PDB file of C-alpha atoms in Angstrom:
ATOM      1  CA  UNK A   1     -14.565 -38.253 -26.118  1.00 68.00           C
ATOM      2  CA  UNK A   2     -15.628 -35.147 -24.371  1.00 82.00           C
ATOM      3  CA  UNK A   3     -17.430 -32.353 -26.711  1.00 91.00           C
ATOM      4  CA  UNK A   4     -15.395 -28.660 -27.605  1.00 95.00           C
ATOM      5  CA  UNK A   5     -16.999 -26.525 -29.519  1.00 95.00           C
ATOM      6  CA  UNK A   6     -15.795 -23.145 -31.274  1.00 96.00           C
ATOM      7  CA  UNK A   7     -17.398 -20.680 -32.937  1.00 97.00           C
ATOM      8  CA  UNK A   8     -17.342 -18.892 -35.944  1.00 97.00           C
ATOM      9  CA  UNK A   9     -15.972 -22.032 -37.468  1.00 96.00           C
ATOM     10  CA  UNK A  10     -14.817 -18.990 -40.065  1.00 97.00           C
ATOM     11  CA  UNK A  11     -14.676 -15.928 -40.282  1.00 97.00           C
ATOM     12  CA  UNK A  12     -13.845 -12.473 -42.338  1.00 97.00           C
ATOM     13  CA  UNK A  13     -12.900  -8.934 -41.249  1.00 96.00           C
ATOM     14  CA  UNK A  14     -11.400  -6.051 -42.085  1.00 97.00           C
ATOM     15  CA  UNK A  15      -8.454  -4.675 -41.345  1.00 97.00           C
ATOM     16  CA  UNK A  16      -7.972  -2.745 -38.347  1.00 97.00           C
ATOM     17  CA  UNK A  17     -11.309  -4.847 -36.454  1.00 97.00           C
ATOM     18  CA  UNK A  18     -11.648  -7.323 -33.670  1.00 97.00           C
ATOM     19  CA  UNK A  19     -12.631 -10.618 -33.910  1.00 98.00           C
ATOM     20  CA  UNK A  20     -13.632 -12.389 -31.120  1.00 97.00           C
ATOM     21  CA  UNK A  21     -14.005 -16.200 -30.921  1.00 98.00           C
ATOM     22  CA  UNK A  22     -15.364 -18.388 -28.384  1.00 97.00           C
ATOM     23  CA  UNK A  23     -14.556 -22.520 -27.558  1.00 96.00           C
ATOM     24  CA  UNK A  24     -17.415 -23.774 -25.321  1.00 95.00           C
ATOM     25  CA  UNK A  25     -16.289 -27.192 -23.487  1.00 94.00           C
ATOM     26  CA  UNK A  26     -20.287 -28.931 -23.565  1.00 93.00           C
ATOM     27  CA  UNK A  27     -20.345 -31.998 -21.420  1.00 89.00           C
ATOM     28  CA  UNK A  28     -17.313 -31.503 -18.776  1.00 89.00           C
ATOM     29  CA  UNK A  29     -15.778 -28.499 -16.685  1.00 90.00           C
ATOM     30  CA  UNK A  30     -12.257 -27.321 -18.564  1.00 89.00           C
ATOM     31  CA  UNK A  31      -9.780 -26.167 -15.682  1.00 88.00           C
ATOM     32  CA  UNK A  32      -7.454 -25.392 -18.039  1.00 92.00           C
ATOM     33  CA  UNK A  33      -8.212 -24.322 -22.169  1.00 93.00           C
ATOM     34  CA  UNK A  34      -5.258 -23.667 -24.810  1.00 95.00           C
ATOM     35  CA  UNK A  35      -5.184 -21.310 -27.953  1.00 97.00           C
ATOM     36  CA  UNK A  36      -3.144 -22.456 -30.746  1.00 97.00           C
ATOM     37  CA  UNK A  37      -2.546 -21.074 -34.455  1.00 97.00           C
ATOM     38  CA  UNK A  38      -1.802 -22.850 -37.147  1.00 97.00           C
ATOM     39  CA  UNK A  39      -0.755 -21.479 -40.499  1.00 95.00           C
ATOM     40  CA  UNK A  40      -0.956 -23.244 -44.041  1.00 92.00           C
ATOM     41  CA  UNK A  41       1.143 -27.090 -44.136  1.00 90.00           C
ATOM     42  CA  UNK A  42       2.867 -26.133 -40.047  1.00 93.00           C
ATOM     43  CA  UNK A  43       1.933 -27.690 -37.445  1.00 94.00           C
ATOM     44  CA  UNK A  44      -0.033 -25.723 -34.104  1.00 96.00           C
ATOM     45  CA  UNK A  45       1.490 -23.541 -32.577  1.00 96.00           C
ATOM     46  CA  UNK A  46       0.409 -22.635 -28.972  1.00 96.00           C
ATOM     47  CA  UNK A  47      -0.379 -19.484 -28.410  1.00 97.00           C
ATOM     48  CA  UNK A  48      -1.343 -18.999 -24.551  1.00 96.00           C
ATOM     49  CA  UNK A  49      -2.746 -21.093 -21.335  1.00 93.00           C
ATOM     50  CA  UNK A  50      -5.580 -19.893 -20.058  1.00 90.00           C
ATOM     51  CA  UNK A  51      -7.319 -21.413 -16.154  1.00 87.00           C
ATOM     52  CA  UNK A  52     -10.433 -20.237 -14.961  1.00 82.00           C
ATOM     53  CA  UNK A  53     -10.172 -17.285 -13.077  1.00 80.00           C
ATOM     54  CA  UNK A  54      -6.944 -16.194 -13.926  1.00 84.00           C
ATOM     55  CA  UNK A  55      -4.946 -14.310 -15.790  1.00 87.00           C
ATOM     56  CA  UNK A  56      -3.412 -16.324 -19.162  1.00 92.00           C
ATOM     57  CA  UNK A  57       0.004 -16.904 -19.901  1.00 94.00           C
ATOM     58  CA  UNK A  58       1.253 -16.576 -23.585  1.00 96.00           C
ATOM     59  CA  UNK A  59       4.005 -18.070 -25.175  1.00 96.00           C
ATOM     60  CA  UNK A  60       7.301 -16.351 -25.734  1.00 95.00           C
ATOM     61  CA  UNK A  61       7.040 -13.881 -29.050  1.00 95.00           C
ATOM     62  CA  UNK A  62       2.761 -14.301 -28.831  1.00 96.00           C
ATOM     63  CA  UNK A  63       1.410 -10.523 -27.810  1.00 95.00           C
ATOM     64  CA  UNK A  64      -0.750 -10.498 -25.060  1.00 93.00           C
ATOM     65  CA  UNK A  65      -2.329  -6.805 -26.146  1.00 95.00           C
ATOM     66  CA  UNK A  66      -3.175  -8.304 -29.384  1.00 96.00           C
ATOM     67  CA  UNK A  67      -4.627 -11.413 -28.447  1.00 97.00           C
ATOM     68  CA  UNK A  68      -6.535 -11.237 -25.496  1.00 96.00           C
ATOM     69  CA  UNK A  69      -8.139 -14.466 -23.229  1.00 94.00           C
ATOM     70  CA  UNK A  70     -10.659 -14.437 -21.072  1.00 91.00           C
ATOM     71  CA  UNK A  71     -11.092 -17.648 -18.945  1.00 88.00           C
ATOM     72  CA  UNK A  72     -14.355 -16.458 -17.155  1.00 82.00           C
ATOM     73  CA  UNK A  73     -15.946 -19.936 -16.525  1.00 89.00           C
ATOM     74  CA  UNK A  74     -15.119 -23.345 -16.227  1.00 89.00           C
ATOM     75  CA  UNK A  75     -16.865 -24.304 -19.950  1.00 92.00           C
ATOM     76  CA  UNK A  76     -16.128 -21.058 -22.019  1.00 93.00           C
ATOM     77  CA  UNK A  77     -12.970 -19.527 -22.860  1.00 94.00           C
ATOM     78  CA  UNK A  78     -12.672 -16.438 -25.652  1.00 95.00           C
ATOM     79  CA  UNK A  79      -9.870 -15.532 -27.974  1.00 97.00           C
ATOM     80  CA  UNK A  80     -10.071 -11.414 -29.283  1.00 97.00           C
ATOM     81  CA  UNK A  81      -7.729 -10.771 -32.025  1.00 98.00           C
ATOM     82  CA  UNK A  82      -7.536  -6.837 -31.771  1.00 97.00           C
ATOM     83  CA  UNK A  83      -6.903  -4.544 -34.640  1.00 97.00           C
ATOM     84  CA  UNK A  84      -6.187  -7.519 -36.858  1.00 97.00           C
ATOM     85  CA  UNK A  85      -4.120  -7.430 -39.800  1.00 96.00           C
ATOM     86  CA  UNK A  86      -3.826  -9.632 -43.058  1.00 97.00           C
ATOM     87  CA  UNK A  87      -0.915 -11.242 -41.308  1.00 96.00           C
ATOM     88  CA  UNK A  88      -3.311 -12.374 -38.161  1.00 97.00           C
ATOM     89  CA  UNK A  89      -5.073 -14.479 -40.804  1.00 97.00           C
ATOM     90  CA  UNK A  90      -4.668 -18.298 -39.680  1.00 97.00           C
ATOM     91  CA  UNK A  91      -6.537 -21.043 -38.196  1.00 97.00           C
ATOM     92  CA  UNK A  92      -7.401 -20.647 -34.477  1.00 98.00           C
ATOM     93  CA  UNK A  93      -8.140 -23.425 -32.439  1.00 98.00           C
ATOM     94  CA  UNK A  94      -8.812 -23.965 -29.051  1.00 97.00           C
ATOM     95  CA  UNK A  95      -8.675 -26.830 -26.693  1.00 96.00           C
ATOM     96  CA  UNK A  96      -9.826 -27.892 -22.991  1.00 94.00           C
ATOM     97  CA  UNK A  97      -8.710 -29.916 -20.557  1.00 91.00           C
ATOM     98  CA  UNK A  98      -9.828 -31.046 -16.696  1.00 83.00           C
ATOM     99  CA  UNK A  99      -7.242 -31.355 -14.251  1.00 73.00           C
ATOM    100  CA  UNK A 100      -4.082 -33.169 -15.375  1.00 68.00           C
ATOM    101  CA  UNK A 101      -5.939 -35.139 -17.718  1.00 82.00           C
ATOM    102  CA  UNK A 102      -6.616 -35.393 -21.772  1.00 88.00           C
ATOM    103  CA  UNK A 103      -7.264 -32.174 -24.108  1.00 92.00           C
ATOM    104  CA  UNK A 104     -10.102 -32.461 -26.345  1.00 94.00           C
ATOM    105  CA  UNK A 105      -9.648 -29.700 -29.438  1.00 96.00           C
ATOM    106  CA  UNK A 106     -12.569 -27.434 -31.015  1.00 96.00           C
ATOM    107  CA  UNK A 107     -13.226 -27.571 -34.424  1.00 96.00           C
ATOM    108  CA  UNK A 108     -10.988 -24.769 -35.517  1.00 97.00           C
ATOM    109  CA  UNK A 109     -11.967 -20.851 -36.826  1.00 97.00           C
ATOM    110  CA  UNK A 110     -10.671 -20.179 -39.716  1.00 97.00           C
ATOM    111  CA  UNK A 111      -9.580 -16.485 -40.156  1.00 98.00           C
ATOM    112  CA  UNK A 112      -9.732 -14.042 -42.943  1.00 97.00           C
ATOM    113  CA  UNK A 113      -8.728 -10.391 -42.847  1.00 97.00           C
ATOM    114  CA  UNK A 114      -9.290  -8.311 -45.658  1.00 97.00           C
TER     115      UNK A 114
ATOM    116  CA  UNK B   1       7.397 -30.744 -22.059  1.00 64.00           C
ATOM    117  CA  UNK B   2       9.558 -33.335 -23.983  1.00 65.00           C
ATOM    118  CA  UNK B   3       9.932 -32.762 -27.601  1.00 90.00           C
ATOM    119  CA  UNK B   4       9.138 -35.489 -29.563  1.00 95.00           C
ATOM    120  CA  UNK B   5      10.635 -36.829 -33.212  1.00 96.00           C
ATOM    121  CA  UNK B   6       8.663 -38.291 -35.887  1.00 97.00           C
ATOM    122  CA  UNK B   7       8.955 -39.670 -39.197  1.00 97.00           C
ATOM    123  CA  UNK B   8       7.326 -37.010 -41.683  1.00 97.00           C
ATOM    124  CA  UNK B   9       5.810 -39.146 -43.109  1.00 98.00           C
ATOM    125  CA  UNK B  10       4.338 -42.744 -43.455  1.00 98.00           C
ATOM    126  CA  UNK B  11       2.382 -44.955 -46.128  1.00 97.00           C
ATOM    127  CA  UNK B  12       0.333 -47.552 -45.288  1.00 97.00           C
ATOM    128  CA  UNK B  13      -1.970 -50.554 -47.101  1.00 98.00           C
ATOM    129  CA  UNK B  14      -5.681 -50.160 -46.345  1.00 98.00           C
ATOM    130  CA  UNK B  15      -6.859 -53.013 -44.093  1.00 97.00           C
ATOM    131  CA  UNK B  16      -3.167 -53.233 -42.983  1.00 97.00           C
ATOM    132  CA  UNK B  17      -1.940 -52.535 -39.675  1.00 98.00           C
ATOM    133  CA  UNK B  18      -0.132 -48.862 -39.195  1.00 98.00           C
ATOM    134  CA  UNK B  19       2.135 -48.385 -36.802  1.00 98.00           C
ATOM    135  CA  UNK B  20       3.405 -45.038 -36.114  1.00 98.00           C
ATOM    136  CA  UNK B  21       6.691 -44.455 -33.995  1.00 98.00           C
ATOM    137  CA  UNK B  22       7.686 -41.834 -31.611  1.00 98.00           C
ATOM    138  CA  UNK B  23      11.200 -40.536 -30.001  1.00 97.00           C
ATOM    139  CA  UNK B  24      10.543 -38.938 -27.068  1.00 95.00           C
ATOM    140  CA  UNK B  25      13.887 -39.986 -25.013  1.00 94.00           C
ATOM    141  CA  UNK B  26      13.724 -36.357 -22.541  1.00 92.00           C
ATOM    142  CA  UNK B  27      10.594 -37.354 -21.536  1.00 93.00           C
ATOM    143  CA  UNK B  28      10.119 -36.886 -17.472  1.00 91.00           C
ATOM    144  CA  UNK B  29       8.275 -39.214 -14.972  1.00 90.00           C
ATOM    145  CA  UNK B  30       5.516 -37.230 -14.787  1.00 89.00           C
ATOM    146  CA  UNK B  31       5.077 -36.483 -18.379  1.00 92.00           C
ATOM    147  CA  UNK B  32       2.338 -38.841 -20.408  1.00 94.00           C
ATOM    148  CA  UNK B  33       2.458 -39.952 -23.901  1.00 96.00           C
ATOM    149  CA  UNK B  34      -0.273 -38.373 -26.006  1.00 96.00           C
ATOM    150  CA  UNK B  35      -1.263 -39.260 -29.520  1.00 97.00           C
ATOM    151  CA  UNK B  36      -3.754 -36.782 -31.331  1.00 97.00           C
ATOM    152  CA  UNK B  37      -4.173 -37.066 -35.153  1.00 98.00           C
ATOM    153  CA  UNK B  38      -5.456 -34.049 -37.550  1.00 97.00           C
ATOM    154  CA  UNK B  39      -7.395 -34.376 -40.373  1.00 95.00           C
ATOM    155  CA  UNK B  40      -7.070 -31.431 -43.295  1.00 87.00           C
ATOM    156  CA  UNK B  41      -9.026 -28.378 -41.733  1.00 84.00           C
ATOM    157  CA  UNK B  42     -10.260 -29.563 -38.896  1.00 93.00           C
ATOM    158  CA  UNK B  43      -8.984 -29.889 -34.914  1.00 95.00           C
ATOM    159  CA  UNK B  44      -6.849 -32.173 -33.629  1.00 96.00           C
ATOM    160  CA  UNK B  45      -8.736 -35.623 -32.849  1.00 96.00           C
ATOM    161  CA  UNK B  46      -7.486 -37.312 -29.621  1.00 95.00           C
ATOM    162  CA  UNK B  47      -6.568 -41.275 -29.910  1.00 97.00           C
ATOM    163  CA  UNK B  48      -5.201 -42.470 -26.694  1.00 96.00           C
ATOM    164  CA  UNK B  49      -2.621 -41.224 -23.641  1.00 96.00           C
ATOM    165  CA  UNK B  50      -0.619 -43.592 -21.657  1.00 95.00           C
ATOM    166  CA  UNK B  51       2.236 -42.969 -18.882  1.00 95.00           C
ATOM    167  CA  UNK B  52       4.029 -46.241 -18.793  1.00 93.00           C
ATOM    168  CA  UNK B  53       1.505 -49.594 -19.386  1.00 90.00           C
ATOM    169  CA  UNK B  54       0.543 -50.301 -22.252  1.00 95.00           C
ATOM    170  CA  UNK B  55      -2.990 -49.118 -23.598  1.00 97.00           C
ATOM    171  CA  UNK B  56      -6.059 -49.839 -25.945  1.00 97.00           C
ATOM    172  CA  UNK B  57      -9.270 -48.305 -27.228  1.00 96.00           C
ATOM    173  CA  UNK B  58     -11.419 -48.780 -29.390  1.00 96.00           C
ATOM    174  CA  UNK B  59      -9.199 -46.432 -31.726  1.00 95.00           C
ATOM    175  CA  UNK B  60      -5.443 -47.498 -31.280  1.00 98.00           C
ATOM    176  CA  UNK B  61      -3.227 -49.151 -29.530  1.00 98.00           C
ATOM    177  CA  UNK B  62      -0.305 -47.594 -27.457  1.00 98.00           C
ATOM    178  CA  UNK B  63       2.978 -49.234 -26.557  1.00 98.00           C
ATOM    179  CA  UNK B  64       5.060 -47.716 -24.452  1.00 97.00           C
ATOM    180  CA  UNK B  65       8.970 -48.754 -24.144  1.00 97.00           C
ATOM    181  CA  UNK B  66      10.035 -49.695 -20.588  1.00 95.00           C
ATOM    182  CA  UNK B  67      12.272 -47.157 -20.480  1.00 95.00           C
ATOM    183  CA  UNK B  68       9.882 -44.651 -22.024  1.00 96.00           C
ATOM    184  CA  UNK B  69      11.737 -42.835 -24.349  1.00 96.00           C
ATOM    185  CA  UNK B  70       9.929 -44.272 -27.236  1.00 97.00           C
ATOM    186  CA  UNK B  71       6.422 -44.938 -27.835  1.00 97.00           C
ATOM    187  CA  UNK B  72       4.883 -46.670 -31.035  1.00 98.00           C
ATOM    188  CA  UNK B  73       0.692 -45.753 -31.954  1.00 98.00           C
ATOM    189  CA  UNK B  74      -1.141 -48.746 -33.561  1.00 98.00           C
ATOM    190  CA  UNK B  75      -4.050 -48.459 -35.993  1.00 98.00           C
ATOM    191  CA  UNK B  76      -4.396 -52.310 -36.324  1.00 97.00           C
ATOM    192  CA  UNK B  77      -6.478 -52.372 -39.621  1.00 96.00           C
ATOM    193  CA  UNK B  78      -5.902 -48.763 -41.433  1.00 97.00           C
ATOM    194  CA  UNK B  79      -9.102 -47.631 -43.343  1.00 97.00           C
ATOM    195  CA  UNK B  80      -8.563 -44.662 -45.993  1.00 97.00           C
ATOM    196  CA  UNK B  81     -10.433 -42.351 -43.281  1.00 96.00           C
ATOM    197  CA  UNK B  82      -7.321 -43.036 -41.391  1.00 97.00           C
ATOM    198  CA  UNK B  83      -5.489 -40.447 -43.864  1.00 98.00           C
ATOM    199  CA  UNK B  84      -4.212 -37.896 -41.403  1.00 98.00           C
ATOM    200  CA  UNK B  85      -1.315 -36.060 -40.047  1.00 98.00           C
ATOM    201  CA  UNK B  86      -0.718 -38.045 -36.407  1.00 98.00           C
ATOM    202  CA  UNK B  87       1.013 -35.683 -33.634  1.00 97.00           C
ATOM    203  CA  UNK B  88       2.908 -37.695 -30.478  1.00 97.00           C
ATOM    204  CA  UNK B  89       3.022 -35.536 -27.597  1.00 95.00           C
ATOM    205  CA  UNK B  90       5.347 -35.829 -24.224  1.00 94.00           C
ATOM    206  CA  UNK B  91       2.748 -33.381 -21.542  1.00 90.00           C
ATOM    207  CA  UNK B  92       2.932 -32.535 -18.568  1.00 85.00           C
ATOM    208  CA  UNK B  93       0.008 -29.408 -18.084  1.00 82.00           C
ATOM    209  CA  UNK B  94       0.405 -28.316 -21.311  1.00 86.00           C
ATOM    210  CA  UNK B  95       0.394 -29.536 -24.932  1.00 91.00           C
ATOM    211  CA  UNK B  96       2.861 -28.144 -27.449  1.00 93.00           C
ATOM    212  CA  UNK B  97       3.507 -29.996 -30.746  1.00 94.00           C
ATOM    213  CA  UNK B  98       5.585 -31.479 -32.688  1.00 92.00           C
ATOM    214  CA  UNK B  99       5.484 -31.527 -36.419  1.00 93.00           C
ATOM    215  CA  UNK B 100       3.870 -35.332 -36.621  1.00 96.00           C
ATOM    216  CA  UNK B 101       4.037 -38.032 -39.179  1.00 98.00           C
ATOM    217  CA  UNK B 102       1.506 -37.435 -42.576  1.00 97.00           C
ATOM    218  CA  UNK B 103      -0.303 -41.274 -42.769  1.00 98.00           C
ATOM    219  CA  UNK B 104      -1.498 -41.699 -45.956  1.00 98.00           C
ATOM    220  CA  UNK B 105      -3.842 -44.972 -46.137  1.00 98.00           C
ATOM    221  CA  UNK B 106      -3.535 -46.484 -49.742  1.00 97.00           C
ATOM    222  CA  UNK B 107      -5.991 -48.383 -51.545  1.00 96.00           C
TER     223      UNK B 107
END
């Protein structure tokens, strides 16, 4: 299957920082990449859909201010948690798709704010 | 996107086949089955995808009822690596899911 790759697989911050993570699609062009959060034994939980070029769209209850995408190329997408708090603390993961076809996931960043 | 029902979980005999069910009766013609499955801290691997034949890959096998409301994932000899929370998804452009089935591969 096609290659996504994230980075910081994990990271730790402090309070009132931003944290900025970034899912890299290597061997295809992603027209489309999803952010999802997952907390401890619950399933993923998407967050926003992002296409190249555009503006994302975030699920109901998921603050846009907070968690900002930038779709900026077909192969890289970024995820900025701003001003996280102890409660932002989760697994991120992103995935990437081509046109109307499968979603291949990174490898997850795990989150830590102190 | 359809929401799907799954057992919570399964057990399974190593060298055994699994097979995994999936509800997903408000599924809509342009909507395919996905099956991902996630091993403990990691991202969600993806298996196979089908829309209304029947598929296999060198993973799985997918069968697909003719009506399409239910779809059943087959691991046809289940090694302990297998061990893994499996997620059936009903997509159109986007992928929400479910809360999947917890396969546990026994010796």
């Amino acid at each position: 299957g096609a290659v996504v790759s994230q980075h910081p697989s994990w990271v730790i911050c402090k309070s009132g920082t931003s944290v900025k993570i970034e899912c890299r699609s290597l061997d295809f062009q992603a027209t489309t990449m999803f952010w999802y959060r997952q907390f401890p034994k619950q399933s993923l939980m998407l967050m926003a859909t992002s296409n190249e070029g555009s503006k994302a769209t975030y699920e109901q209850g998921v603050e846009k201010d907070k968690f900002l995408i930038n779709h900026a190329s077909l192969t890289l997408s970024t995820l900025t948690v701003t001003s996280a708090h102890p409660e932002d603390s989760s697994f991120y993961i992103c995935s990437a798709s081509r046109q109307g076809r499968e979603a291949f996931f990174g490898q997850g960043t795990r989150l830590t704010v102190v | 996107d359809a929401k799907t029902t799954q057992p919570t979980s399964m057990d399974c005999a190593e060298g055994r086949a699994a097979n995994l069910p999936c509800n997903h009766s408000t599924i809509s013609g342009n909507e395919y089955v996905y099956w991902y499955r996630q091993i403990h801290s990691q991202g969600p691997q993806y298996i196979i995808h089908g829309l209304k034949n029947n598929e296999t890959n060198e993973m799985a096998s997918l069968i697909i009822t003719e009506d399409r409301k239910s779809s059943t994932l087959i691991l046809p000899h289940a090694t302990l690596r297998d061990t893994a929370v499996y997620y059936c998804i009903a997509a159109g452009n986007q992928f929400y899911f479910g809360t999947g089935t917890s396969l546990t591969v026994i010796p």
